[in-house]
Coordinates of C-alpha atoms in Angstrom, one line a residue:
M1 CA 66.0 119.6 122.0
S2 CA 69.7 119.7 121.2
L3 CA 71.4 117.8 118.4
I4 CA 73.5 116.0 121.1
D5 CA 70.4 114.7 122.7
D6 CA 69.2 113.5 119.2
L7 CA 72.3 111.5 119.0
L8 CA 72.1 110.2 122.4
N9 CA 68.6 109.1 121.7
G10 CA 69.2 107.7 118.3
R11 CA 67.2 110.1 116.4
M12 CA 70.2 111.1 114.5
K13 CA 73.4 109.4 113.2
L14 CA 77.0 110.8 113.5
H15 CA 77.4 111.1 109.7
E16 CA 74.2 113.2 109.5
L17 CA 75.4 116.2 111.4
E18 CA 76.9 118.0 108.5
R19 CA 73.4 118.2 106.9
H20 CA 72.5 120.5 109.5
L21 CA 75.8 122.3 110.5
P22 CA 78.9 123.9 109.2
A23 CA 81.7 121.3 109.2
D24 CA 83.6 122.7 112.3
E25 CA 80.4 123.1 114.3
A26 CA 79.4 119.5 113.4
V27 CA 83.0 118.4 114.6
R28 CA 82.4 120.1 118.0
V29 CA 78.9 118.6 118.5
R30 CA 80.1 115.0 117.5
R31 CA 83.1 115.5 119.9
E32 CA 81.0 116.6 122.8
F33 CA 78.8 113.6 122.2
I34 CA 81.7 111.4 122.4
E35 CA 82.7 113.0 125.4
R36 CA 79.4 112.6 127.2
V37 CA 79.0 108.8 126.2
S38 CA 82.6 107.8 127.0
G39 CA 83.4 110.0 129.9
A40 CA 86.7 111.2 128.3
S41 CA 88.0 114.7 127.9
L42 CA 89.0 115.6 124.5
R43 CA 90.6 118.9 125.0
H44 CA 93.9 118.1 123.1
I45 CA 92.0 116.4 120.5
A46 CA 89.9 119.5 119.9
N47 CA 93.0 121.8 119.3
Y48 CA 93.8 122.0 115.6
S49 CA 94.6 124.2 112.8
I50 CA 93.7 122.1 109.6
D51 CA 90.8 123.1 107.6
M52 CA 88.3 120.5 108.8
E53 CA 85.6 121.2 106.1
R54 CA 88.2 120.2 103.5
A55 CA 89.4 117.1 105.6
S56 CA 85.7 116.1 106.1
A57 CA 85.0 116.1 102.3
R58 CA 88.3 114.3 101.3
N59 CA 90.1 112.5 104.2
I60 CA 88.0 111.7 107.1
E61 CA 84.3 110.7 108.1
N62 CA 82.8 111.5 111.3
P63 CA 85.7 113.8 112.5
V64 CA 86.1 114.8 116.2
G65 CA 89.3 116.6 116.0
V66 CA 93.1 115.5 115.3
I67 CA 95.7 113.5 116.7
Q68 CA 99.0 115.0 117.4
I69 CA 102.2 113.2 116.8
P70 CA 105.5 114.7 117.7
L71 CA 107.5 115.8 114.8
G72 CA 111.3 116.1 114.6
V73 CA 113.8 116.7 111.7
A74 CA 116.9 114.9 110.6
G75 CA 119.7 116.3 108.6
P76 CA 121.3 117.6 106.6
L77 CA 121.1 114.6 104.3
K78 CA 123.2 115.0 101.2
I79 CA 121.5 113.1 98.2
K80 CA 123.1 112.5 95.0
G81 CA 120.2 111.5 92.8
E82 CA 118.8 111.9 89.4
H83 CA 116.0 114.1 90.8
A84 CA 117.1 115.1 94.2
D85 CA 120.5 116.7 94.4
G86 CA 121.6 118.4 97.4
S87 CA 121.3 118.6 101.1
Y88 CA 117.9 118.0 102.8
Y89 CA 116.2 118.0 106.2
V90 CA 113.8 115.2 106.5
P91 CA 110.7 115.5 108.7
L92 CA 109.9 112.5 110.9
A93 CA 106.7 112.0 113.0
T94 CA 107.2 109.4 115.7
S95 CA 106.7 108.9 119.3
E96 CA 109.7 106.4 119.5
G97 CA 112.3 108.0 121.4
A98 CA 116.0 107.7 119.7
L99 CA 114.6 107.3 116.2
V100 CA 115.1 110.8 115.0
A101 CA 118.6 110.9 116.8
S102 CA 119.4 107.6 115.2
V103 CA 118.5 108.9 111.5
N104 CA 120.2 112.1 112.3
R105 CA 123.4 110.4 113.0
G106 CA 123.2 108.3 109.8
C107 CA 122.5 111.6 107.9
S108 CA 125.8 113.0 109.4
V109 CA 127.8 109.8 108.3
I110 CA 126.2 109.9 104.7
T111 CA 126.8 113.6 104.3
A112 CA 130.5 113.3 105.7
S113 CA 131.1 110.6 103.2
G114 CA 130.0 112.7 100.3
G115 CA 126.3 111.9 100.0
A116 CA 124.0 108.9 99.3
T117 CA 123.5 108.0 95.7
V118 CA 119.9 107.1 95.2
R119 CA 117.9 106.0 92.1
V120 CA 114.3 105.1 91.2
T121 CA 114.6 101.8 89.6
G122 CA 110.7 101.3 89.0
D123 CA 107.5 103.3 89.1
C124 CA 104.3 101.6 89.0
M125 CA 100.8 101.1 90.6
T126 CA 98.8 97.9 90.4
R127 CA 95.3 96.6 90.6
A128 CA 94.3 92.9 90.1
P129 CA 90.9 91.7 89.9
V130 CA 89.7 88.1 90.3
I131 CA 87.8 86.5 87.6
K132 CA 85.7 83.4 87.6
T133 CA 85.6 81.1 84.6
G134 CA 83.8 77.6 84.2
S135 CA 87.0 75.5 83.9
V136 CA 90.8 75.6 83.5
A137 CA 90.4 75.6 79.7
E138 CA 88.1 78.6 79.9
A139 CA 90.5 80.3 82.2
L140 CA 93.4 79.8 79.7
E141 CA 90.9 81.3 77.0
L142 CA 90.6 84.3 79.0
R143 CA 94.1 84.7 79.8
K144 CA 94.8 84.4 75.9
W145 CA 92.0 87.0 75.3
I146 CA 93.5 89.4 77.6
Q147 CA 96.9 89.1 76.0
D148 CA 95.4 89.6 72.4
N149 CA 93.6 92.5 73.3
I150 CA 95.7 94.5 75.6
E151 CA 95.4 97.7 73.2
A152 CA 91.7 97.5 73.6
L153 CA 91.8 97.3 77.2
R154 CA 94.5 100.1 77.6
E155 CA 92.2 102.5 75.6
E156 CA 89.3 101.8 78.1
A157 CA 91.3 102.0 81.1
E158 CA 93.0 105.4 80.0
S159 CA 89.8 107.0 79.1
T160 CA 89.2 107.5 82.9
T161 CA 92.4 109.5 83.6
R162 CA 94.6 112.1 82.2
H163 CA 97.8 111.1 84.1
G164 CA 97.4 107.0 84.4
K165 CA 99.1 104.9 81.6
L166 CA 98.4 101.1 81.5
L167 CA 102.0 100.0 81.2
R168 CA 101.1 96.1 81.0
I169 CA 98.8 93.3 82.4
D170 CA 101.5 91.0 84.0
P171 CA 101.4 88.5 85.5
I172 CA 98.0 86.9 84.5
I173 CA 97.8 84.1 87.3
V174 CA 95.6 81.1 86.7
V175 CA 94.5 79.2 90.0
G176 CA 92.1 76.5 88.8
S177 CA 89.2 78.1 87.1
Y178 CA 90.3 81.7 88.6
V179 CA 92.1 84.2 86.7
Y180 CA 93.9 87.1 88.4
P181 CA 95.3 89.7 85.8
R182 CA 97.6 92.2 87.3
F183 CA 97.0 95.7 85.6
V184 CA 100.2 97.8 85.9
Y185 CA 100.0 101.6 85.6
S186 CA 102.2 104.7 85.8
T187 CA 100.3 107.4 87.8
G188 CA 102.3 110.5 87.9
D189 CA 102.7 112.4 91.1
S190 CA 99.8 110.8 92.8
M191 CA 100.1 107.4 94.7
G192 CA 97.2 106.4 92.2
M193 CA 95.3 103.7 94.0
N194 CA 92.0 105.3 93.2
M195 CA 93.1 106.2 89.8
V196 CA 94.0 102.6 88.9
T197 CA 91.0 101.2 90.5
I198 CA 88.6 103.4 88.4
A199 CA 90.7 102.6 85.2
T200 CA 90.6 99.0 85.7
E201 CA 86.9 98.8 86.5
K202 CA 86.4 100.5 83.0
A203 CA 88.5 97.9 81.2
L204 CA 86.7 95.0 83.0
E205 CA 83.5 96.4 81.5
L206 CA 84.9 95.7 77.9
L207 CA 86.4 92.3 79.2
T208 CA 82.8 91.2 80.3
E209 CA 81.0 92.4 77.5
K210 CA 83.2 90.8 74.9
T211 CA 83.9 87.5 76.9
G212 CA 81.0 87.0 79.3
A213 CA 83.3 86.3 82.2
H214 CA 82.3 86.7 85.8
V215 CA 84.3 89.4 87.7
I216 CA 84.0 88.4 91.4
A217 CA 86.0 91.3 92.8
L218 CA 87.7 94.2 91.5
S219 CA 90.7 93.4 93.9
G220 CA 91.7 89.9 94.1
N221 CA 94.7 90.4 96.3
V222 CA 97.3 89.8 93.5
C223 CA 97.7 93.6 93.3
V224 CA 99.2 93.3 96.3
D225 CA 97.9 96.1 98.2
K226 CA 98.6 97.0 101.8
K227 CA 100.1 93.6 102.6
P228 CA 103.6 91.9 102.7
S229 CA 104.1 90.3 99.4
A230 CA 106.8 88.2 97.7
L231 CA 105.4 89.5 94.3
N232 CA 105.7 93.1 95.3
L233 CA 109.2 92.1 96.7
V234 CA 110.2 90.8 93.2
E235 CA 108.2 92.9 90.6
G236 CA 108.0 96.2 92.7
R237 CA 105.1 98.5 93.5
G238 CA 104.8 102.2 94.0
K239 CA 108.5 103.5 93.6
S240 CA 111.4 101.1 93.7
L241 CA 114.4 102.7 95.1
V242 CA 118.1 101.9 95.6
A243 CA 120.2 103.9 97.9
E244 CA 123.8 103.3 98.5
V245 CA 126.8 105.1 100.2
T246 CA 130.6 104.4 100.8
V247 CA 131.8 105.2 104.1
P248 CA 135.5 105.6 104.7
G249 CA 136.7 103.3 107.5
E250 CA 137.9 106.1 109.6
T251 CA 134.3 107.6 109.6
V252 CA 132.9 104.4 110.6
E253 CA 135.2 104.2 113.5
R254 CA 135.0 107.9 114.6
V255 CA 131.2 108.3 114.3
L256 CA 129.7 104.9 114.4
K257 CA 132.1 103.5 117.0
A258 CA 132.4 100.2 114.9
T259 CA 134.5 98.9 111.9
P260 CA 133.4 98.0 108.6
E261 CA 133.9 94.2 109.3
S262 CA 131.7 94.2 112.4
I263 CA 128.8 96.0 110.6
V264 CA 129.2 93.5 107.6
E265 CA 129.2 90.6 110.1
V266 CA 126.0 92.0 111.9
N267 CA 124.3 92.6 108.5
T268 CA 124.9 89.1 107.4
A269 CA 124.0 87.2 110.6
K270 CA 121.0 89.6 111.4
N271 CA 119.3 90.9 108.1
L272 CA 120.4 88.0 105.7
V273 CA 120.8 84.8 107.7
G274 CA 118.2 85.8 110.6
S275 CA 115.6 87.0 108.3
A276 CA 115.8 83.8 106.2
A277 CA 115.6 81.7 109.2
A278 CA 112.3 83.6 110.4
G279 CA 111.0 83.5 107.1
N280 CA 110.8 87.2 106.7
M281 CA 110.1 89.1 103.5
G282 CA 112.1 92.2 104.7
F283 CA 115.7 91.4 104.9
N284 CA 116.5 94.6 106.8
A285 CA 116.8 96.1 110.3
H286 CA 113.9 98.7 110.4
Y287 CA 112.9 100.1 107.1
A288 CA 109.4 100.4 108.5
N289 CA 110.4 102.9 111.2
I290 CA 111.7 105.5 108.8
I291 CA 108.9 104.9 106.1
G292 CA 106.4 105.1 108.9
A293 CA 107.8 108.4 110.2
I294 CA 107.9 110.0 106.9
F295 CA 104.5 108.8 105.9
L296 CA 102.8 110.1 109.1
A297 CA 104.5 113.3 108.4
T298 CA 103.8 114.0 104.9
G299 CA 100.1 112.5 104.6
Q300 CA 100.9 109.3 102.8
D301 CA 98.5 106.3 103.3
E302 CA 100.0 104.7 106.5
A303 CA 98.6 101.3 105.5
H304 CA 101.3 101.2 103.0
I305 CA 103.9 101.2 105.6
V306 CA 103.7 97.5 105.4
E307 CA 104.8 97.4 101.9
G308 CA 107.6 99.9 102.5
S309 CA 109.2 97.6 105.1
L310 CA 110.1 95.1 102.2
G311 CA 113.6 95.2 101.1
V312 CA 117.3 94.1 101.5
T313 CA 120.1 95.7 103.0
L314 CA 123.6 94.9 101.9
A315 CA 127.0 95.8 103.4
E316 CA 130.2 94.9 102.2
E317 CA 134.0 95.9 103.3
R318 CA 135.7 97.4 100.3
D319 CA 139.5 98.3 100.6
G320 CA 139.1 99.2 104.4
D321 CA 135.8 101.1 103.7
L322 CA 132.2 100.3 104.3
Y323 CA 129.8 99.9 101.2
F324 CA 126.3 100.1 102.4
S325 CA 123.2 99.9 100.5
V326 CA 119.4 99.6 100.7
S327 CA 116.8 98.3 98.3
L328 CA 113.1 99.3 98.6
P329 CA 111.1 97.6 95.8
D330 CA 107.6 98.8 97.2
V331 CA 107.2 102.4 98.4
P332 CA 103.8 104.0 97.4
L333 CA 104.4 107.7 97.5
A334 CA 102.6 111.0 96.6
T335 CA 103.3 114.7 96.5
V336 CA 99.7 115.5 95.4
G337 CA 96.3 114.1 96.5
G338 CA 95.1 112.1 99.4
G339 CA 96.5 113.3 102.7
T340 CA 99.2 115.3 101.3
G341 CA 96.9 118.2 100.9
L342 CA 96.3 118.4 104.8
E343 CA 98.0 121.6 106.0
T344 CA 100.6 120.0 108.2
A345 CA 101.5 117.4 105.5
S346 CA 102.1 120.2 103.0
E347 CA 104.3 122.0 105.3
C348 CA 106.4 118.9 105.8
L349 CA 106.7 118.3 102.2
D350 CA 107.8 122.1 101.9
I351 CA 110.6 121.4 104.2
M352 CA 112.0 119.1 101.6
G353 CA 110.8 121.3 98.5
V354 CA 108.6 118.5 97.3
R355 CA 105.1 119.6 97.4
G356 CA 103.1 119.7 94.2
S357 CA 103.4 118.3 90.7
G358 CA 106.6 117.1 89.2
K359 CA 108.1 116.3 92.5
V360 CA 107.4 112.8 93.3
H361 CA 110.6 111.3 92.0
E362 CA 112.7 113.8 94.0
F363 CA 110.7 112.9 97.1
A364 CA 111.2 109.1 96.5
E365 CA 114.9 109.7 96.4
I366 CA 115.0 111.6 99.7
V367 CA 113.1 108.7 101.2
G368 CA 115.6 106.4 100.0
G369 CA 118.4 108.4 101.4
A370 CA 116.5 108.7 104.9
V371 CA 116.0 104.9 104.9
L372 CA 119.5 104.4 104.2
A373 CA 120.6 106.8 106.9
G374 CA 118.4 105.1 109.7
E375 CA 119.6 101.6 108.6
L376 CA 123.2 102.6 108.5
S377 CA 122.9 104.2 111.9
L378 CA 121.2 101.2 113.7
M379 CA 123.5 98.5 112.1
G380 CA 126.4 100.7 113.6
A381 CA 124.7 100.8 117.1
L382 CA 124.3 97.0 116.9
A383 CA 127.8 96.5 115.9
A384 CA 129.2 98.8 118.6
G385 CA 126.9 97.3 121.3
H386 CA 125.0 100.8 121.8
L387 CA 121.4 99.9 121.0
A388 CA 120.0 99.4 124.4
R389 CA 122.1 102.4 125.6
A390 CA 120.5 104.5 123.2
H391 CA 116.9 103.5 123.8
R392 CA 117.5 103.7 127.7
D393 CA 119.0 107.2 127.3
L394 CA 116.5 108.6 124.7
G395 CA 113.5 106.3 124.7
R396 CA 113.1 106.6 128.6
G397 CA 113.8 110.1 129.1

């Protein structure tokens, strides 16, 4: 009797295969089982070069193969940052025709204008539990206890990690008898969600021991993780980034086929007024496009794309030139850990020279510059009336 028969007859679970087989063989058996029950052919999913044993241990459960997404590069993109200083090619994984071409055009405009100035304006990762007390009076007492015992809580939290530092616990939101303390950490080169979760759990052990408070959940959604949030828009989370460029009026007309005034008008009407009218939290054209393509290429947590879509685009006419900037307050990034260790992700990080420790701020500044390039190009296309034509010519083949 084969293992596939055991799976078909319910004598074995998919996740149990690794107990009996090496990782690659378990993947093959699981894939053949899925082919049997679905009738689908998975010959493309079966072709991969990553180390599935490593991936099975760290990144995926019940693996059957890999998904392939086309990968392009945009650049060179000149960055003038505190950490990234030079010209970079940016890997973008996407199936949306015209996206890489658009970012590439933005890179050309920025490079021809002397480069993008980019800064990391904030760097933190958060975890906010929800704690139940008996009344609002008790809730306020607990808030005061947390404020008075921040050093003891910090010592407990930091005992779990070599790299994480508890920066503050703020805000501490009281809703009725519920308390939501937002633990804010620095996490080095890792994105840090696992790190801050473990650290916060340890700090809460001290809190419950000393106060008797009831922790309902380690995450109370004030973190705010993997959701659009006004709190993250204002306070920041992950890497907070600002990128700017001043494009000569002649370059705007020659390359973007628009004028500084027309791009300013489109940005005001679309990104500012239109976003406000719709109640958007992202006052921008398409940050998520570039963030998503970079995240998929470099092994970031794709659920954080929703956070990276937050931010504000500004455009001003200055003495006949175009000042253009993007502000991204919430971009969780890593150059170590998680999916960055997958072979294809590591290679994409290597394209930019940002794989490994000590590189995350350089990577962040490149990401900010790439978003600036994509946003600038799209706004130029809208101002020139070229958006539909670009998608017709490039998106439809």
